[in-house]
Structure formats: C-alpha cells, structure tokens
Amino acid sequence: MKNRLKVLRAERDWSQAELAMQLDVSRQAVNAIETGKHDPSLPLAFRIARLFEANIEDIFDDEA
Amino acid sequence: MTKPDMIDDFCDTQSDTVRMVKIGVASAIYLASLWLIIAVQNDVLKDMHQGWTLGLMLVAAIMVIIISTLWLSALDITSSSDEPVAPRTRRARNVLVWSCVLGAAISVIFYLWPGDDWASIDMMSNGPIPASLAIVLAVIYVVGMIYSCLGWAKNIDEHERASINAGLYGAFLIYGILAPAWWILERASLVPDQDPMIMYTLVLTLFAAIWTYKRGT
C-alpha cells in the first residue's frame, strides 16, 4: 500500500527513529511502512493519522 | 534545518535480493563453521590428554562465539546507539540481551560444574553428563526461556510480530520436511541417527535468517 508517511515526516523534520519513538514502534517498523513492505494495522494507522492530524485516507492509498 | 540522516535514513541502502543473498550465504557459512568446529573438537577430544581438554573446549567455545558474532553482524540486527528508541522496542531488546546472558550463564555453569572428566561434560557433544547438572540446567533453561518468550511476545510491535511469524512459518516448513525425511533415511541406515540438537540449530538458524530479512534494516 502506498503512503505519504515519508513526506509527512520530512515536513516535520523528523527522522525515522523519532517518528518510531512517538508511535511506540521500532525504527524498522517505520521503514517497512514507508517502503510499503508492511501495511499497518488499523490501530497503528489511526495512531499515525492522529499524530499527523490527518485522515487515514489522506496518508494511505490502497488503490495506488 | 534538515538533519543529514533525515529523509533517506535506512531506506533501501541495499536491494532486497542483495540482503537475501547476504543473509543466506552468512547463515550457510555459520552452520558449516559450527559443524566443523564441533566435529573437529569431538574428534580431537577422543585421543587427547585430559589436561588439554579444557583448553580445547575453551578455544572451541571462543570460536563459536566469534562466528556467532560475525553471523549476527551479517544479519544487520543492530542499530545505531545514538538513535532514540521507543520504550517497548527497548524492552524487547532487553529481553533478547537477557536471553544471550541466559545462554552464557548456562555455558559457564556447564563448564564450571565440579567433576573429573572434562571430556564427558563437553557442552557441544551428546556425551553423558551428571544428573545434578542436567536438572539444574534444564530448570534454568525452561524457566528462563518461558520468561524471555513471554517478555518478548508482550513487547514486540506488529511489524516485528509479522517478521517473526514469517520466520516461524519457514522454520516449521523446514522441520516438517527434514525431520520425516531424515527419519525414513535413518531407518534404512543411509544417514546417521537423527540428532535433535542439529535439527534445533538448523531450524533456529533458518528462523533467525527469515526473521531478520523480513524485519529489514
């Protein structure tokens, strides 16, 4: 699944490790989500959306 | 200002194929080296003067630690020490460190257990050991592993869990293929008797290789 996580992270000047820290996951998890190798669960997708103050559909695109 | 490691930190520094080959080759070399060290050690121990056996076992143990460290380094499971780490990730890593300490403690107890015949209580063989030592080690291992496994399962995140599940599935497939095939060949005396520790090492190595590959860098 494609997503805008990397762009949103860059806009806030966060490293993968810093984002991982805020989501309480490993840096490898953030890297895997950004590169589309891991699709987050709904709870994690909601945490990501809340952190970036956006809707899930604004971050993740299942049709791309 | 954008930090130097900011956007592309850890993204695709090497292709998936290169990583897969690297982990596969490193794991094969690791298993071969392990087998070689244990085979040579057990062969030499048969004819060796008792005074030298402890020295040989120490050398073999150090070599096993060195090749294990090299293998773990090829798996890329370490992270930069100065990057921030989420609390649950830190707890999960602490459990892994605790498991290594448990393994080291078992080795130390094994070799320091009072006894006269060093060769017979070599950890890397199937030779008989005193009942007292066996009971102590089994209790430490079972209790320690239950604590480690529960602590790890509780603290890993969903990506880590998915990577572990992939590793477990691969390891189970290999076990399901190898164990019956070996058993059938063994009944026809075509291969040596099935050794549970060889099977355990094979399955665990394969699990670790798949887990770390799926986990990513």
mmCIF file of C-alpha atoms in Angstrom:
data_model
loop_
_atom_site.group_PDB
_atom_site.id
_atom_site.type_symbol
_atom_site.label_atom_id
_atom_site.label_comp_id
_atom_site.label_asym_id
_atom_site.label_seq_id
_atom_site.Cartn_x
_atom_site.Cartn_y
_atom_site.Cartn_z
ATOM 1 C CA MET A 1 0.000 0.000 0.000
ATOM 2 C CA LYS A 2 1.389 3.408 -0.946
ATOM 3 C CA ASN A 3 1.516 6.145 1.655
ATOM 4 C CA ARG A 4 2.701 9.680 2.337
ATOM 5 C CA LEU A 5 4.435 8.895 5.599
ATOM 6 C CA LYS A 6 7.894 9.836 4.361
ATOM 7 C CA VAL A 7 6.649 13.194 3.048
ATOM 8 C CA LEU A 8 4.746 13.982 6.239
ATOM 9 C CA ARG A 9 7.761 13.017 8.321
ATOM 10 C CA ALA A 10 10.046 15.191 6.221
ATOM 11 C CA GLU A 11 7.691 18.159 6.587
ATOM 12 C CA ARG A 12 8.126 17.910 10.344
ATOM 13 C CA ASP A 13 11.874 17.331 10.147
ATOM 14 C CA TRP A 14 11.618 14.007 11.982
ATOM 15 C CA SER A 15 13.939 11.067 11.478
ATOM 16 C CA GLN A 16 12.504 7.555 11.222
ATOM 17 C CA ALA A 17 13.723 6.875 14.754
ATOM 18 C CA GLU A 18 11.984 9.991 16.101
ATOM 19 C CA LEU A 19 8.711 9.039 14.416
ATOM 20 C CA ALA A 20 9.072 5.467 15.684
ATOM 21 C CA MET A 21 9.568 6.829 19.199
ATOM 22 C CA GLN A 22 6.282 8.771 19.007
ATOM 23 C CA LEU A 23 4.390 5.764 17.648
ATOM 24 C CA ASP A 24 5.989 3.388 20.169
ATOM 25 C CA VAL A 25 7.252 1.047 17.439
ATOM 26 C CA SER A 26 10.727 0.173 16.169
ATOM 27 C CA ARG A 27 12.510 2.231 13.511
ATOM 28 C CA GLN A 28 12.433 -0.856 11.304
ATOM 29 C CA ALA A 29 8.614 -0.766 11.519
ATOM 30 C CA VAL A 30 8.521 2.844 10.275
ATOM 31 C CA ASN A 31 10.944 1.976 7.463
ATOM 32 C CA ALA A 32 8.842 -1.049 6.464
ATOM 33 C CA ILE A 33 5.631 1.015 6.389
ATOM 34 C CA GLU A 34 7.260 3.845 4.410
ATOM 35 C CA THR A 35 8.604 1.453 1.795
ATOM 36 C CA GLY A 36 5.279 -0.392 1.532
ATOM 37 C CA LYS A 37 6.686 -3.659 2.891
ATOM 38 C CA HIS A 38 4.352 -3.639 5.891
ATOM 39 C CA ASP A 39 0.735 -2.496 5.971
ATOM 40 C CA PRO A 40 -0.051 -1.114 9.426
ATOM 41 C CA SER A 41 -2.942 -2.495 11.447
ATOM 42 C CA LEU A 42 -5.979 -0.258 11.916
ATOM 43 C CA PRO A 43 -4.955 0.783 15.462
ATOM 44 C CA LEU A 44 -1.480 1.801 14.243
ATOM 45 C CA ALA A 45 -2.931 3.550 11.174
ATOM 46 C CA PHE A 46 -5.193 5.556 13.498
ATOM 47 C CA ARG A 47 -2.220 6.450 15.733
ATOM 48 C CA ILE A 48 -0.303 7.633 12.669
ATOM 49 C CA ALA A 49 -3.294 9.661 11.436
ATOM 50 C CA ARG A 50 -3.794 11.297 14.841
ATOM 51 C CA LEU A 51 -0.110 12.131 15.120
ATOM 52 C CA PHE A 52 -0.148 13.902 11.752
ATOM 53 C CA GLU A 53 -3.634 15.356 12.375
ATOM 54 C CA ALA A 54 -4.941 13.853 9.141
ATOM 55 C CA ASN A 55 -7.419 11.245 7.988
ATOM 56 C CA ILE A 56 -6.179 7.719 7.304
ATOM 57 C CA GLU A 57 -7.145 8.069 3.622
ATOM 58 C CA ASP A 58 -5.017 11.217 3.387
ATOM 59 C CA ILE A 59 -1.946 9.197 4.385
ATOM 60 C CA PHE A 60 -2.606 5.714 2.975
ATOM 61 C CA ASP A 61 -3.825 4.900 -0.523
ATOM 62 C CA ASP A 62 -4.974 1.335 -1.154
ATOM 63 C CA GLU A 63 -5.698 1.958 -4.838
ATOM 64 C CA ALA A 64 -2.244 3.151 -5.864
ATOM 65 C CA MET B 1 17.310 22.589 9.071
ATOM 66 C CA THR B 2 17.035 19.078 7.691
ATOM 67 C CA LYS B 3 19.135 16.537 9.552
ATOM 68 C CA PRO B 4 21.708 14.727 7.421
ATOM 69 C CA ASP B 5 20.183 11.262 8.006
ATOM 70 C CA MET B 6 16.676 12.594 7.878
ATOM 71 C CA ILE B 7 14.771 11.542 4.787
ATOM 72 C CA ASP B 8 16.533 8.522 3.408
ATOM 73 C CA ASP B 9 17.880 7.140 6.644
ATOM 74 C CA PHE B 10 17.875 3.333 6.373
ATOM 75 C CA CYS B 11 15.698 3.268 3.247
ATOM 76 C CA ASP B 12 16.888 0.697 0.736
ATOM 77 C CA THR B 13 20.609 1.092 1.304
ATOM 78 C CA GLN B 14 20.875 -2.318 -0.386
ATOM 79 C CA SER B 15 18.411 -4.186 -2.526
ATOM 80 C CA ASP B 16 16.217 -6.962 -1.138
ATOM 81 C CA THR B 17 17.970 -9.519 -3.335
ATOM 82 C CA VAL B 18 21.421 -8.499 -2.100
ATOM 83 C CA ARG B 19 20.222 -8.686 1.513
ATOM 84 C CA MET B 20 18.610 -12.085 0.952
ATOM 85 C CA VAL B 21 21.777 -13.495 -0.638
ATOM 86 C CA LYS B 22 23.972 -11.967 2.071
ATOM 87 C CA ILE B 23 21.857 -13.408 4.899
ATOM 88 C CA GLY B 24 21.547 -16.804 3.150
ATOM 89 C CA VAL B 25 25.288 -17.118 2.497
ATOM 90 C CA ALA B 26 26.169 -15.904 6.010
ATOM 91 C CA SER B 27 23.764 -18.435 7.561
ATOM 92 C CA ALA B 28 25.123 -21.310 5.440
ATOM 93 C CA ILE B 29 28.712 -20.386 6.354
ATOM 94 C CA TYR B 30 27.681 -20.090 10.002
ATOM 95 C CA LEU B 31 26.142 -23.591 10.062
ATOM 96 C CA ALA B 32 29.109 -25.103 8.207
ATOM 97 C CA SER B 33 31.607 -23.443 10.564
ATOM 98 C CA LEU B 34 29.633 -24.573 13.596
ATOM 99 C CA TRP B 35 29.561 -28.150 12.322
ATOM 100 C CA LEU B 36 33.293 -28.058 11.520
ATOM 101 C CA ILE B 37 34.310 -26.718 14.920
ATOM 102 C CA ILE B 38 32.186 -29.262 16.804
ATOM 103 C CA ALA B 39 33.258 -32.176 14.581
ATOM 104 C CA VAL B 40 36.974 -31.357 14.886
ATOM 105 C CA GLN B 41 36.689 -30.756 18.613
ATOM 106 C CA ASN B 42 34.840 -34.012 19.299
ATOM 107 C CA ASP B 43 37.273 -35.939 17.112
ATOM 108 C CA VAL B 44 40.347 -34.474 18.789
ATOM 109 C CA LEU B 45 38.891 -34.917 22.291
ATOM 110 C CA LYS B 46 38.785 -38.704 21.868
ATOM 111 C CA ASP B 47 42.571 -39.039 21.854
ATOM 112 C CA MET B 48 43.532 -36.004 23.857
ATOM 113 C CA HIS B 49 45.274 -36.000 27.227
ATOM 114 C CA GLN B 50 42.772 -34.933 29.885
ATOM 115 C CA GLY B 51 44.870 -31.941 30.910
ATOM 116 C CA TRP B 52 44.389 -30.358 27.470
ATOM 117 C CA THR B 53 40.668 -30.943 27.073
ATOM 118 C CA LEU B 54 39.558 -27.840 28.997
ATOM 119 C CA GLY B 55 41.871 -25.699 26.844
ATOM 120 C CA LEU B 56 40.491 -27.188 23.641
ATOM 121 C CA MET B 57 36.896 -26.721 24.783
ATOM 122 C CA LEU B 58 37.624 -23.080 25.659
ATOM 123 C CA VAL B 59 39.171 -22.480 22.219
ATOM 124 C CA ALA B 60 36.151 -24.103 20.561
ATOM 125 C CA ALA B 61 33.747 -22.033 22.700
ATOM 126 C CA ILE B 62 35.579 -18.805 21.768
ATOM 127 C CA MET B 63 35.457 -19.751 18.072
ATOM 128 C CA VAL B 64 31.719 -20.423 18.320
ATOM 129 C CA ILE B 65 31.211 -17.007 19.969
ATOM 130 C CA ILE B 66 33.281 -15.333 17.196
ATOM 131 C CA ILE B 67 31.410 -16.967 14.295
ATOM 132 C CA SER B 68 28.070 -16.302 16.019
ATOM 133 C CA THR B 69 29.006 -12.616 16.383
ATOM 134 C CA LEU B 70 30.050 -12.449 12.703
ATOM 135 C CA TRP B 71 26.779 -14.090 11.679
ATOM 136 C CA LEU B 72 24.686 -11.691 13.788
ATOM 137 C CA SER B 73 26.607 -8.785 12.287
ATOM 138 C CA ALA B 74 25.768 -10.063 8.766
ATOM 139 C CA LEU B 75 22.089 -10.179 9.751
ATOM 140 C CA ASP B 76 22.129 -6.393 10.433
ATOM 141 C CA ILE B 77 20.109 -6.636 13.618
ATOM 142 C CA THR B 78 21.990 -3.917 15.462
ATOM 143 C CA SER B 79 21.021 -0.242 15.422
ATOM 144 C CA SER B 80 22.893 2.981 15.851
ATOM 145 C CA SER B 81 23.460 3.537 19.556
ATOM 146 C CA ASP B 82 22.625 7.259 19.405
ATOM 147 C CA GLU B 83 19.177 6.972 17.776
ATOM 148 C CA PRO B 84 16.114 7.333 20.012
ATOM 149 C CA VAL B 85 14.371 4.051 20.774
ATOM 150 C CA ALA B 86 10.696 3.597 21.714
ATOM 151 C CA PRO B 87 10.158 2.190 25.236
ATOM 152 C CA ARG B 88 8.562 -1.059 24.054
ATOM 153 C CA THR B 89 11.339 -1.603 21.487
ATOM 154 C CA ARG B 90 13.913 -1.081 24.246
ATOM 155 C CA ARG B 91 12.110 -3.591 26.462
ATOM 156 C CA ALA B 92 12.011 -6.142 23.598
ATOM 157 C CA ARG B 93 15.751 -5.662 23.000
ATOM 158 C CA ASN B 94 16.456 -6.059 26.705
ATOM 159 C CA VAL B 95 14.679 -9.423 26.586
ATOM 160 C CA LEU B 96 16.954 -10.515 23.712
ATOM 161 C CA VAL B 97 20.023 -9.408 25.679
ATOM 162 C CA TRP B 98 18.670 -11.327 28.692
ATOM 163 C CA SER B 99 18.345 -14.452 26.508
ATOM 164 C CA CYS B 100 22.015 -14.125 25.491
ATOM 165 C CA VAL B 101 23.001 -13.717 29.162
ATOM 166 C CA LEU B 102 20.958 -16.844 29.956
ATOM 167 C CA GLY B 103 22.811 -18.799 27.236
ATOM 168 C CA ALA B 104 26.180 -17.554 28.517
ATOM 169 C CA ALA B 105 25.241 -18.444 32.110
ATOM 170 C CA ILE B 106 24.268 -21.976 31.065
ATOM 171 C CA SER B 107 27.621 -22.375 29.280
ATOM 172 C CA VAL B 108 29.560 -21.129 32.306
ATOM 173 C CA ILE B 109 27.680 -23.457 34.689
ATOM 174 C CA PHE B 110 28.239 -26.341 32.267
ATOM 175 C CA TYR B 111 31.995 -25.902 32.229
ATOM 176 C CA LEU B 112 32.463 -24.954 35.879
ATOM 177 C CA TRP B 113 30.352 -27.804 37.271
ATOM 178 C CA PRO B 114 32.553 -29.884 39.604
ATOM 179 C CA GLY B 115 33.709 -33.144 38.015
ATOM 180 C CA ASP B 116 36.776 -35.084 36.954
ATOM 181 C CA ASP B 117 36.047 -35.997 33.380
ATOM 182 C CA TRP B 118 36.047 -32.810 31.298
ATOM 183 C CA ALA B 119 35.654 -34.590 28.004
ATOM 184 C CA SER B 120 32.420 -36.251 29.040
ATOM 185 C CA ILE B 121 30.759 -32.985 30.064
ATOM 186 C CA ASP B 122 31.635 -31.105 26.900
ATOM 187 C CA MET B 123 28.637 -28.935 26.031
ATOM 188 C CA MET B 124 28.993 -29.408 22.280
ATOM 189 C CA SER B 125 28.611 -33.174 22.246
ATOM 190 C CA ASN B 126 25.945 -35.736 23.100
ATOM 191 C CA GLY B 127 28.061 -37.316 25.834
ATOM 192 C CA PRO B 128 26.548 -38.186 29.240
ATOM 193 C CA ILE B 129 26.502 -35.565 31.988
ATOM 194 C CA PRO B 130 25.849 -35.801 35.756
ATOM 195 C CA ALA B 131 22.139 -35.913 36.705
ATOM 196 C CA SER B 132 22.533 -32.963 39.102
ATOM 197 C CA LEU B 133 23.957 -30.777 36.304
ATOM 198 C CA ALA B 134 21.228 -31.853 33.884
ATOM 199 C CA ILE B 135 18.449 -30.977 36.353
ATOM 200 C CA VAL B 136 19.949 -27.578 37.237
ATOM 201 C CA LEU B 137 20.461 -26.621 33.558
ATOM 202 C CA ALA B 138 17.042 -27.852 32.460
ATOM 203 C CA VAL B 139 15.298 -25.840 35.207
ATOM 204 C CA ILE B 140 17.322 -22.685 34.430
ATOM 205 C CA TYR B 141 16.684 -23.071 30.689
ATOM 206 C CA VAL B 142 12.944 -23.772 30.927
ATOM 207 C CA VAL B 143 12.202 -21.020 33.474
ATOM 208 C CA GLY B 144 14.484 -18.516 31.718
ATOM 209 C CA MET B 145 13.071 -19.247 28.263
ATOM 210 C CA ILE B 146 9.451 -19.010 29.427
ATOM 211 C CA TYR B 147 10.244 -15.606 30.974
ATOM 212 C CA SER B 148 12.089 -14.479 27.808
ATOM 213 C CA CYS B 149 9.426 -15.666 25.375
ATOM 214 C CA LEU B 150 6.572 -14.086 27.322
ATOM 215 C CA GLY B 151 8.508 -10.831 27.751
ATOM 216 C CA TRP B 152 9.395 -10.730 24.065
ATOM 217 C CA ALA B 153 5.874 -11.531 22.870
ATOM 218 C CA LYS B 154 4.486 -8.793 25.123
ATOM 219 C CA ASN B 155 6.840 -6.067 23.926
ATOM 220 C CA ILE B 156 7.394 -6.561 20.185
ATOM 221 C CA ASP B 157 5.476 -4.316 17.807
ATOM 222 C CA GLU B 158 3.219 -5.533 14.986
ATOM 223 C CA HIS B 159 5.903 -5.330 12.289
ATOM 224 C CA GLU B 160 8.293 -7.390 14.411
ATOM 225 C CA ARG B 161 5.485 -9.887 15.079
ATOM 226 C CA ALA B 162 4.797 -10.234 11.342
ATOM 227 C CA SER B 163 8.535 -10.803 10.695
ATOM 228 C CA ILE B 164 8.703 -13.395 13.469
ATOM 229 C CA ASN B 165 5.619 -15.164 12.106
ATOM 230 C CA ALA B 166 7.269 -15.405 8.670
ATOM 231 C CA GLY B 167 10.392 -16.865 10.313
ATOM 232 C CA LEU B 168 8.349 -19.342 12.344
ATOM 233 C CA TYR B 169 6.451 -20.475 9.244
ATOM 234 C CA GLY B 170 9.671 -21.030 7.262
ATOM 235 C CA ALA B 171 11.294 -22.856 10.173
ATOM 236 C CA PHE B 172 8.220 -25.067 10.654
ATOM 237 C CA LEU B 173 8.183 -25.962 6.939
ATOM 238 C CA ILE B 174 11.848 -26.937 7.020
ATOM 239 C CA TYR B 175 11.299 -29.016 10.159
ATOM 240 C CA GLY B 176 8.245 -30.675 8.601
ATOM 241 C CA ILE B 177 10.257 -31.603 5.517
ATOM 242 C CA LEU B 178 13.592 -32.541 7.097
ATOM 243 C CA ALA B 179 12.560 -34.483 10.210
ATOM 244 C CA PRO B 180 10.444 -37.188 8.473
ATOM 245 C CA ALA B 181 12.892 -37.432 5.523
ATOM 246 C CA TRP B 182 15.819 -37.925 7.910
ATOM 247 C CA TRP B 183 13.803 -40.465 9.944
ATOM 248 C CA ILE B 184 12.991 -42.526 6.833
ATOM 249 C CA LEU B 185 16.595 -42.460 5.559
ATOM 250 C CA GLU B 186 17.849 -43.291 9.061
ATOM 251 C CA ARG B 187 15.686 -46.446 9.182
ATOM 252 C CA ALA B 188 17.460 -47.673 6.070
ATOM 253 C CA SER B 189 20.831 -46.837 7.678
ATOM 254 C CA LEU B 190 21.529 -44.347 4.899
ATOM 255 C CA VAL B 191 22.217 -41.450 7.261
ATOM 256 C CA PRO B 192 23.415 -41.158 10.889
ATOM 257 C CA ASP B 193 20.875 -41.190 13.741
ATOM 258 C CA GLN B 194 18.717 -38.102 13.940
ATOM 259 C CA ASP B 195 20.291 -35.577 16.285
ATOM 260 C CA PRO B 196 17.766 -33.228 17.960
ATOM 261 C CA MET B 197 20.370 -30.513 18.520
ATOM 262 C CA ILE B 198 21.373 -30.490 14.838
ATOM 263 C CA MET B 199 17.703 -30.156 13.918
ATOM 264 C CA TYR B 200 17.253 -27.435 16.546
ATOM 265 C CA THR B 201 20.266 -25.463 15.271
ATOM 266 C CA LEU B 202 19.128 -25.759 11.646
ATOM 267 C CA VAL B 203 15.576 -24.667 12.401
ATOM 268 C CA LEU B 204 16.653 -21.825 14.705
ATOM 269 C CA THR B 205 19.201 -20.520 12.175
ATOM 270 C CA LEU B 206 16.631 -20.562 9.403
ATOM 271 C CA PHE B 207 14.101 -18.819 11.644
ATOM 272 C CA ALA B 208 16.629 -16.085 12.504
ATOM 273 C CA ALA B 209 17.602 -15.627 8.835
ATOM 274 C CA ILE B 210 13.988 -15.200 7.665
ATOM 275 C CA TRP B 211 13.009 -13.081 10.669
ATOM 276 C CA THR B 212 15.882 -10.611 10.196
ATOM 277 C CA TYR B 213 15.356 -10.467 6.429
ATOM 278 C CA LYS B 214 11.650 -9.649 6.838
ATOM 279 C CA ARG B 215 12.388 -7.226 9.675
ATOM 280 C CA GLY B 216 14.551 -5.136 7.381
ATOM 281 C CA THR B 217 17.306 -2.683 8.203
#
